[in-house]
mmCIF file of C-alpha atoms in Angstrom:
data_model
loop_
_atom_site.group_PDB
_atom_site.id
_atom_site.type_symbol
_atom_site.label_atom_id
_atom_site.label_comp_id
_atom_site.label_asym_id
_atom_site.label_seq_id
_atom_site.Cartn_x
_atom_site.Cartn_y
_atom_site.Cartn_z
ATOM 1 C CA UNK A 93 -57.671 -9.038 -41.967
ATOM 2 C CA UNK A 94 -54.844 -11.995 -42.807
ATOM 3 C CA UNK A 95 -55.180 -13.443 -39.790
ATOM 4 C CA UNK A 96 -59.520 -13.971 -40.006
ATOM 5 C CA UNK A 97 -59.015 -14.976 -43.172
ATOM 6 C CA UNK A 98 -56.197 -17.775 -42.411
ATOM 7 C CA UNK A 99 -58.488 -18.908 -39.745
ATOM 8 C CA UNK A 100 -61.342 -19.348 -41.865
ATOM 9 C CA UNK A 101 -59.319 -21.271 -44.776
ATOM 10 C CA UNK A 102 -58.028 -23.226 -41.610
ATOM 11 C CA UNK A 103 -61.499 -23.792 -40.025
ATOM 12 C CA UNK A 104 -63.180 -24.892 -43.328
ATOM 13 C CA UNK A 105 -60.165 -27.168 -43.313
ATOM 14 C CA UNK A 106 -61.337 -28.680 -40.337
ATOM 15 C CA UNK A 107 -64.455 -29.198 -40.773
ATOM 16 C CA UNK A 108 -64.117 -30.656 -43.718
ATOM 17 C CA UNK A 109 -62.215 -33.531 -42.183
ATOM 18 C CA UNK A 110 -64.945 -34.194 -39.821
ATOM 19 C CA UNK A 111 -63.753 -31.933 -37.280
ATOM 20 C CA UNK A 112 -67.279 -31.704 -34.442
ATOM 21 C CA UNK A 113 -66.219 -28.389 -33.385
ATOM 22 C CA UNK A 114 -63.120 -25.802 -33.357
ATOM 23 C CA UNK A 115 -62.568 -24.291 -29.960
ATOM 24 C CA UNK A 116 -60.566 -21.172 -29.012
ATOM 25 C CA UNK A 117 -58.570 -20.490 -25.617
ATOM 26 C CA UNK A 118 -56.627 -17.199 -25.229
ATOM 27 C CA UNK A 119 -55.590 -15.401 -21.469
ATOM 28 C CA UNK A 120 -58.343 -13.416 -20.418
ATOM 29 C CA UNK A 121 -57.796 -9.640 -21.665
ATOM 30 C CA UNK A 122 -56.005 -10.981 -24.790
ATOM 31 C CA UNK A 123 -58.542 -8.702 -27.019
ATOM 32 C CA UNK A 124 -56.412 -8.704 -30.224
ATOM 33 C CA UNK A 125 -56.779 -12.591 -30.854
ATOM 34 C CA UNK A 126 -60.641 -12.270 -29.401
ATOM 35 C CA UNK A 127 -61.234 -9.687 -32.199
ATOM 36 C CA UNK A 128 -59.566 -12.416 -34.295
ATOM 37 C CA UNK A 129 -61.984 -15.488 -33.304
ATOM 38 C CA UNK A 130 -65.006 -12.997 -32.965
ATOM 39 C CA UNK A 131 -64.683 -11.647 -36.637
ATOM 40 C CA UNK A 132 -64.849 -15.237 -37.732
ATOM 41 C CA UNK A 133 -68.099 -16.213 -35.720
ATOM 42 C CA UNK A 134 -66.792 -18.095 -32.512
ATOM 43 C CA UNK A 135 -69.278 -17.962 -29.951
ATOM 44 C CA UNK A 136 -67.539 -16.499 -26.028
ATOM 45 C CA UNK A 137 -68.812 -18.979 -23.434
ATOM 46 C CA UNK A 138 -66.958 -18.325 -20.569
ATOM 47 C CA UNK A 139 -63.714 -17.353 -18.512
ATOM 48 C CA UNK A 140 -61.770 -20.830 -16.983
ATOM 49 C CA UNK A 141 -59.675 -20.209 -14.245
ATOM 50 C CA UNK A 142 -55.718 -20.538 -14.309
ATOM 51 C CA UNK A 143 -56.302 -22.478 -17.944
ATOM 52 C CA UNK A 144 -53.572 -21.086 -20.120
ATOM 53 C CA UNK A 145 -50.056 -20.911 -19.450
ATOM 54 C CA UNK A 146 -48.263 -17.483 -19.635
ATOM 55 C CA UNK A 147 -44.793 -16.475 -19.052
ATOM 56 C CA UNK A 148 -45.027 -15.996 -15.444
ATOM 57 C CA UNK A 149 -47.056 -19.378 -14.729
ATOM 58 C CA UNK A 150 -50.790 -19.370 -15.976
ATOM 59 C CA UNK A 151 -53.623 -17.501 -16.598
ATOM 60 C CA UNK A 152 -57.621 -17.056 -16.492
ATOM 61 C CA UNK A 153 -58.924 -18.098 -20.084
ATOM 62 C CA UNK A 154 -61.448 -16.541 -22.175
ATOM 63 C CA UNK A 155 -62.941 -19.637 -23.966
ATOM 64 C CA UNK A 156 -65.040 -19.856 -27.537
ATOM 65 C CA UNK A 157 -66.443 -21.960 -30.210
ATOM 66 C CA UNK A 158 -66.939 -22.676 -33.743
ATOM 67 C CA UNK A 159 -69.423 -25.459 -34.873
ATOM 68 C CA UNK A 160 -69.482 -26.631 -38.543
ATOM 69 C CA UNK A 161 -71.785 -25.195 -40.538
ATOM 70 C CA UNK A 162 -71.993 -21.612 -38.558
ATOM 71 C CA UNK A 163 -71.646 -18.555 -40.495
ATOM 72 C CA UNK A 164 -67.769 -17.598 -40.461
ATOM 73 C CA UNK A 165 -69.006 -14.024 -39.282
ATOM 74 C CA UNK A 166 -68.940 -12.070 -36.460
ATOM 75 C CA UNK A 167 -72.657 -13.294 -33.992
ATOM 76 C CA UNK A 168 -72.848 -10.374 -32.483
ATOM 77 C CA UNK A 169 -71.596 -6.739 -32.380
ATOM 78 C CA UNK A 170 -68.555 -5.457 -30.669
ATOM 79 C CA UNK A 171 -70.042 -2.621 -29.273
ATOM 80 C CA UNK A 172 -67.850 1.129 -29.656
ATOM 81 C CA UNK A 173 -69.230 3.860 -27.488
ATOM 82 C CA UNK A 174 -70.285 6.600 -29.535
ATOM 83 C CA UNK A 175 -68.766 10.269 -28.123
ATOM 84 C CA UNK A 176 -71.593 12.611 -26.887
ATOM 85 C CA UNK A 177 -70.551 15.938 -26.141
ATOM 86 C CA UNK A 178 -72.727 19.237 -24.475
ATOM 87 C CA UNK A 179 -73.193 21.373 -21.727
ATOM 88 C CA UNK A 180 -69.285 21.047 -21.018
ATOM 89 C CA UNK A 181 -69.728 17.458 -20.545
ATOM 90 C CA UNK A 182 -68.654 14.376 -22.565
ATOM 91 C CA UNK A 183 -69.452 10.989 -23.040
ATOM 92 C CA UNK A 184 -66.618 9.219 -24.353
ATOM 93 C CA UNK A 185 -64.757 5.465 -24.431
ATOM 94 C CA UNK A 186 -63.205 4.404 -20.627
ATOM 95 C CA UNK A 187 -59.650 4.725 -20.247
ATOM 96 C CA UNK A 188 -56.244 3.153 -19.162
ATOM 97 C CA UNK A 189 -55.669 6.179 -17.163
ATOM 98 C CA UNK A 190 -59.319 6.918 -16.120
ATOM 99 C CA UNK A 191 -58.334 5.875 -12.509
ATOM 100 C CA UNK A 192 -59.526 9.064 -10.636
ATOM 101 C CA UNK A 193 -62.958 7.008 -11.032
ATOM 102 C CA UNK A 194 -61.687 4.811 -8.709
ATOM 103 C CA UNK A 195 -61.926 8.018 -6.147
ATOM 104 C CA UNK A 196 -63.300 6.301 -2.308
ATOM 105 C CA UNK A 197 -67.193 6.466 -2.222
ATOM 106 C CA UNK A 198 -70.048 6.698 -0.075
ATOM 107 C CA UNK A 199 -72.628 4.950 -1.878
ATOM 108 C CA UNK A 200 -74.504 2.945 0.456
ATOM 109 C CA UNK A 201 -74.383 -0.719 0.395
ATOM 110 C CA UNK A 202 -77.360 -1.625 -0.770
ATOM 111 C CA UNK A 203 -77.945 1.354 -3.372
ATOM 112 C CA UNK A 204 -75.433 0.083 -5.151
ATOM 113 C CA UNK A 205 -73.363 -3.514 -6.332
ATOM 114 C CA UNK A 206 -69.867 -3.286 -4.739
ATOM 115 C CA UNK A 207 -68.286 -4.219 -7.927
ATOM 116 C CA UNK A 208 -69.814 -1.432 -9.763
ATOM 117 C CA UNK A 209 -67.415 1.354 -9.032
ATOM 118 C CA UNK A 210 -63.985 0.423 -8.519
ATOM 119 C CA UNK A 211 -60.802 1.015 -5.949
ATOM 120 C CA UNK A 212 -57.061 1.776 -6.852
ATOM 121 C CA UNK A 213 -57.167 -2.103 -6.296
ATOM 122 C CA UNK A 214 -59.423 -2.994 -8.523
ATOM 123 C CA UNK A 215 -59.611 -0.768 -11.642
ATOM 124 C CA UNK A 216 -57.825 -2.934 -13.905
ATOM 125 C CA UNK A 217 -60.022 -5.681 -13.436
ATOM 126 C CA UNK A 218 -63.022 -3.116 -13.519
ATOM 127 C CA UNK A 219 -62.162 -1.915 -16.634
ATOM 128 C CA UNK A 220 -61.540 -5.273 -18.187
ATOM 129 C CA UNK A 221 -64.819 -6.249 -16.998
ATOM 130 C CA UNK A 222 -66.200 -3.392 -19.191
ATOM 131 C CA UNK A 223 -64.555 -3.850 -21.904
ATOM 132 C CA UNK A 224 -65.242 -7.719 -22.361
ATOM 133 C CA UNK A 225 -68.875 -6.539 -21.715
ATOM 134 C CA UNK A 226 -68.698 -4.666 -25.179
ATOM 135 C CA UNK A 227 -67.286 -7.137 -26.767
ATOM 136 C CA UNK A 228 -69.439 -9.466 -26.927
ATOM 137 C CA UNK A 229 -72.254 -7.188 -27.617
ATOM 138 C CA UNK A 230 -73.742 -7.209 -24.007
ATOM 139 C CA UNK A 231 -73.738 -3.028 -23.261
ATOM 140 C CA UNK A 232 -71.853 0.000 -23.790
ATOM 141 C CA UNK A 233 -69.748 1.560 -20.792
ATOM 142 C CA UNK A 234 -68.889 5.618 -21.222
ATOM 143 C CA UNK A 235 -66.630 7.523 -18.416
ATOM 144 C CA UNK A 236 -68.728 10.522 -17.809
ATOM 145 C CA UNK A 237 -65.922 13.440 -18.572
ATOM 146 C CA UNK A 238 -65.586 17.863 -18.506
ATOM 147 C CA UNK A 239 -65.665 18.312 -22.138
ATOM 148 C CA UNK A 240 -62.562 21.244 -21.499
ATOM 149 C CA UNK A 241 -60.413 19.181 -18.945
ATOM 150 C CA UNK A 242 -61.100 15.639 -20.227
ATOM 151 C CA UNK A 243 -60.823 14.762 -16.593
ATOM 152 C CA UNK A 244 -63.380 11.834 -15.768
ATOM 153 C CA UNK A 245 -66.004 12.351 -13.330
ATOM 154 C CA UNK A 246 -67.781 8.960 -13.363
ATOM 155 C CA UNK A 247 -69.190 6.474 -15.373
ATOM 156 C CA UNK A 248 -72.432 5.824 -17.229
ATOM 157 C CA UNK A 249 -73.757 2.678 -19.212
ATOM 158 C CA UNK A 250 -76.406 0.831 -20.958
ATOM 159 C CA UNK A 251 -76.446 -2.892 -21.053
ATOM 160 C CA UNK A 252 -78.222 -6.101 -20.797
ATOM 161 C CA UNK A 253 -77.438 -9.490 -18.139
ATOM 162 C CA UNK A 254 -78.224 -11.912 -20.988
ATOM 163 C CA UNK A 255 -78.039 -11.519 -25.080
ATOM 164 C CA UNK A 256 -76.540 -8.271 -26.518
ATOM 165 C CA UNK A 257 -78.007 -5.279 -27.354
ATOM 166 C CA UNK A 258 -80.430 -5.798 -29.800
ATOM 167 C CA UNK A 259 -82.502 -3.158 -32.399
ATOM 168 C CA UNK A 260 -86.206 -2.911 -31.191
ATOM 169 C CA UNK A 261 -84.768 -4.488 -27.637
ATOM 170 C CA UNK A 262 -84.877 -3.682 -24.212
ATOM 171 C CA UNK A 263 -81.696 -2.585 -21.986
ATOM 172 C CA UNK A 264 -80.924 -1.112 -18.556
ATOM 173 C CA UNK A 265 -79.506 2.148 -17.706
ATOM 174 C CA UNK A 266 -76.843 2.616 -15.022
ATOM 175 C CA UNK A 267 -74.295 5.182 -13.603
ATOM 176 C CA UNK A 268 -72.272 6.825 -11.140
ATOM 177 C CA UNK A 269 -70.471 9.926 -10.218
ATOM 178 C CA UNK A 270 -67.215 10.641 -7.786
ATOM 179 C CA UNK A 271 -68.054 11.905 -4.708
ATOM 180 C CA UNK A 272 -66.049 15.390 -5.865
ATOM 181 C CA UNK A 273 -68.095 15.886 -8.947
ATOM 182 C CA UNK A 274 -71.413 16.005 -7.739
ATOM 183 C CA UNK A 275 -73.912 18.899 -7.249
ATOM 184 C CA UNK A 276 -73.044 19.855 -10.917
ATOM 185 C CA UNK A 277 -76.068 17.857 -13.052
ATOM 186 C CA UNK A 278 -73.560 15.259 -14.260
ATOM 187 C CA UNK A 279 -75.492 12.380 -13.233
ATOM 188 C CA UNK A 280 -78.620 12.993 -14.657
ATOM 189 C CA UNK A 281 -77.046 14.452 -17.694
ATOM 190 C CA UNK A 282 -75.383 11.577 -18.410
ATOM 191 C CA UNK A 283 -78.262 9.878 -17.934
ATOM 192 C CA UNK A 284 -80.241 11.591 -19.834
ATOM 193 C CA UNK A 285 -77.240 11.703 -23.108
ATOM 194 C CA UNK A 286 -77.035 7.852 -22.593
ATOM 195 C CA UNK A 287 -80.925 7.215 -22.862
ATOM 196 C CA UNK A 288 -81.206 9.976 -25.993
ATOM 197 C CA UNK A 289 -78.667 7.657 -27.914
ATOM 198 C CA UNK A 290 -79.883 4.233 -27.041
ATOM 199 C CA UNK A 291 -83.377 5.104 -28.051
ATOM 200 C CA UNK A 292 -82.568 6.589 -31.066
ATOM 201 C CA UNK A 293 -82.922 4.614 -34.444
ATOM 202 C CA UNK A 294 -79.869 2.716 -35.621
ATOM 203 C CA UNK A 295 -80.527 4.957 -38.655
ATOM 204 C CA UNK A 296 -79.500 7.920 -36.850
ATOM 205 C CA UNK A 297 -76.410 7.133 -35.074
ATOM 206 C CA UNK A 298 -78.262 5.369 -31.888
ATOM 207 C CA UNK A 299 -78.594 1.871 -30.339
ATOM 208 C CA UNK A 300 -82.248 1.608 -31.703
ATOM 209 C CA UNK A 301 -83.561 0.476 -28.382
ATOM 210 C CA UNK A 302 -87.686 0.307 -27.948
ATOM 211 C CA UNK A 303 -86.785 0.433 -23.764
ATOM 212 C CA UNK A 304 -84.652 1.143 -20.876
ATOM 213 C CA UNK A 305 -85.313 0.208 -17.520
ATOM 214 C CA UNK A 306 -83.755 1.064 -14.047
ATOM 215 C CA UNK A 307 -84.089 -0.109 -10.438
ATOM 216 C CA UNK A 308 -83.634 2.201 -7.406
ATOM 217 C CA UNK A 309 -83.747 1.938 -3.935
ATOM 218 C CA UNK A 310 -86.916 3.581 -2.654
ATOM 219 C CA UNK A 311 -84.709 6.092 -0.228
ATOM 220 C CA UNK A 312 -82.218 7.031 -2.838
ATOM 221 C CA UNK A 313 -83.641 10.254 -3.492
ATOM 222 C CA UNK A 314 -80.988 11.740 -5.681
ATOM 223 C CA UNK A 315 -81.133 8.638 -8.153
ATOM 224 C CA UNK A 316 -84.367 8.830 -8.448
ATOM 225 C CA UNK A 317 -84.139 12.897 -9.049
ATOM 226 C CA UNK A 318 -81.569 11.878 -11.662
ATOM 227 C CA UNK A 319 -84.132 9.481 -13.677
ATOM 228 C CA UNK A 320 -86.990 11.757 -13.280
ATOM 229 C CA UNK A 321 -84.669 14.366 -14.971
ATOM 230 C CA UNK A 322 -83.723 11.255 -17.512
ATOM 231 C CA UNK A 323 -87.220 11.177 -18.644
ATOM 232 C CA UNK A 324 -87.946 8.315 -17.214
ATOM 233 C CA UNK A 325 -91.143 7.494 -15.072
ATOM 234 C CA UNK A 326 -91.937 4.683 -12.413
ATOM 235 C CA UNK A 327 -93.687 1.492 -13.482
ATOM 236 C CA UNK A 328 -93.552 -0.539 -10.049
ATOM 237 C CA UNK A 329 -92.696 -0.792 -6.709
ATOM 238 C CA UNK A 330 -91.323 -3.723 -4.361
ATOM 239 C CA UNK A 331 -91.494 -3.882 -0.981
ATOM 240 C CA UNK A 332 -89.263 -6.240 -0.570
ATOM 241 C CA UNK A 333 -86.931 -6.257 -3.172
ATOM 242 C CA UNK A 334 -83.338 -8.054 -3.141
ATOM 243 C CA UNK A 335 -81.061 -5.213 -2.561
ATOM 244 C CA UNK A 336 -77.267 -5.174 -3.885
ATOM 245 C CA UNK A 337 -75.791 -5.629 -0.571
ATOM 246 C CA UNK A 338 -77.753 -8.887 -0.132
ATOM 247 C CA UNK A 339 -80.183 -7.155 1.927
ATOM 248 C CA UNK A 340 -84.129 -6.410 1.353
ATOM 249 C CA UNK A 341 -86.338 -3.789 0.999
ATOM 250 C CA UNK A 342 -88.371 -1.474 -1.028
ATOM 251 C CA UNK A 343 -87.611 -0.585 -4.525
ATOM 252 C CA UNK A 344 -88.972 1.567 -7.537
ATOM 253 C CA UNK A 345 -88.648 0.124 -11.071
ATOM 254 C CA UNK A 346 -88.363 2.716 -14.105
ATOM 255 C CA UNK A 347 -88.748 2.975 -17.551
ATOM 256 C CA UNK A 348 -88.217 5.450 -20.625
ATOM 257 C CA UNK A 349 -89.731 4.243 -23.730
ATOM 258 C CA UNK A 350 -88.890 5.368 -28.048
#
């Protein structure tokens, strides 16, 4: 904790000579001076492009804020996935070496975003994604794993597009499974271990959540079987709904309430 502390001494500094506002810059992925500037209440904004230089030239910046007179504490968790274990399954924190997610697909295009399940090319920056997700508090992102092997058969997650997770809130529920490990249940246990823990109270180890929600494409039968198995129950339907792939069509909404 030296370094939050010199950073609060130094920001207090600051602001007492007038200083309007303290801002932070660090290369994108840089999470051990981000866990500095978010322990000491600087708010994330955004990601510049090529703002920072690095060894090799320059790099994407992660960008934050400090304003005088803000609590010099952290605004909003940094989210940890809790491990859930059963059934020979786990839920655990994603990986370096997790990469066998990135295994070629068959979703199709407009069940699912393109960026939500990666390729060999674009793991790293998948799992970056992720990760900066949870650190500012927005969701939590668990590879899907066989509790004997450890070897990771997908991905499951609960997370919001604005805010952070918040007790009493609402969040949505998402996952995916290689191609290889399906017609074993992992999907909808996975979603079903993911929903149990974000509804439960904060109290008892959960997220505290009052809802999650989902969205479907009406012909995706075997995510819908995996919800229905989730506990969850339809609350709508579109007809023409804006589908991932930028096309439209129908779609069911979900819910599981506390």
């Amino acid at each position: 904790g030296v370094m939050s502390a010199a950073l609060r001494i130094a920001a207090q500094w600051a602001f007492a000579h007038r200083a309007p506002s303290l801002y932070w810059l660090a290369a994108r992925g840089n999470f051990a001076s981000w866990r500095v500037a978010h322990a000491c209440g600087f708010t994330h904004h955004c990601t510049l492009p090529q703002r920072v230089p690095v060894r090799d030239g320059t790099a994407d910046a992660w960008v934050a804020s400090l304003l005088p007179g803000q609590p010099m504490t952290a605004r909003q968790p940094w989210v940890v996935p809790p491990v859930v274990e059963a059934d020979g399954l786990r839920l655990r924190p994603l990986r370096d070496d997790d990469t066998a997610i990135a295994e070629p697909h068959d979703h199709p295009p407009h069940h699912l975003p393109a960026r939500a399940v990666p390729t060999p090319e674009t793991f790293d920056d998948w799992l970056l994604r992720r990760r900066e997700s949870m650190s500012i508090g927005r969701g939590s992102n668990w590879c899907i794993a066989d509790a004997d092997s450890d070897e990771p058969l997908g991905e499951a997650l609960v997370f919001v597009r604005d805010g952070g997770l918040a007790e009493g809130g609402t969040a949505e529920l998402g996952y995916s499974v290689r191609p290889s490990a399906r017609g074993r249940g992992v999907a909808a246990w996975a979603a079903r271990a993911a929903a149990d823990l974000a509804l439960r109270p904060v109290g008892e180890g959960g997220f505290g959540l009052r809802r999650l929600v989902a969205e479907t494409a009406a012909d995706n039968a075997a995510s819908n079987r995996v919800l229905e198995r989730a506990g969850f129950t339809p609350w709508g339907r579109e007809e023409a709904a804006d589908a991932p792939d930028g096309s439209v069509g129908p779609a069911i909404h979900w819910e599981r309430l506390a």
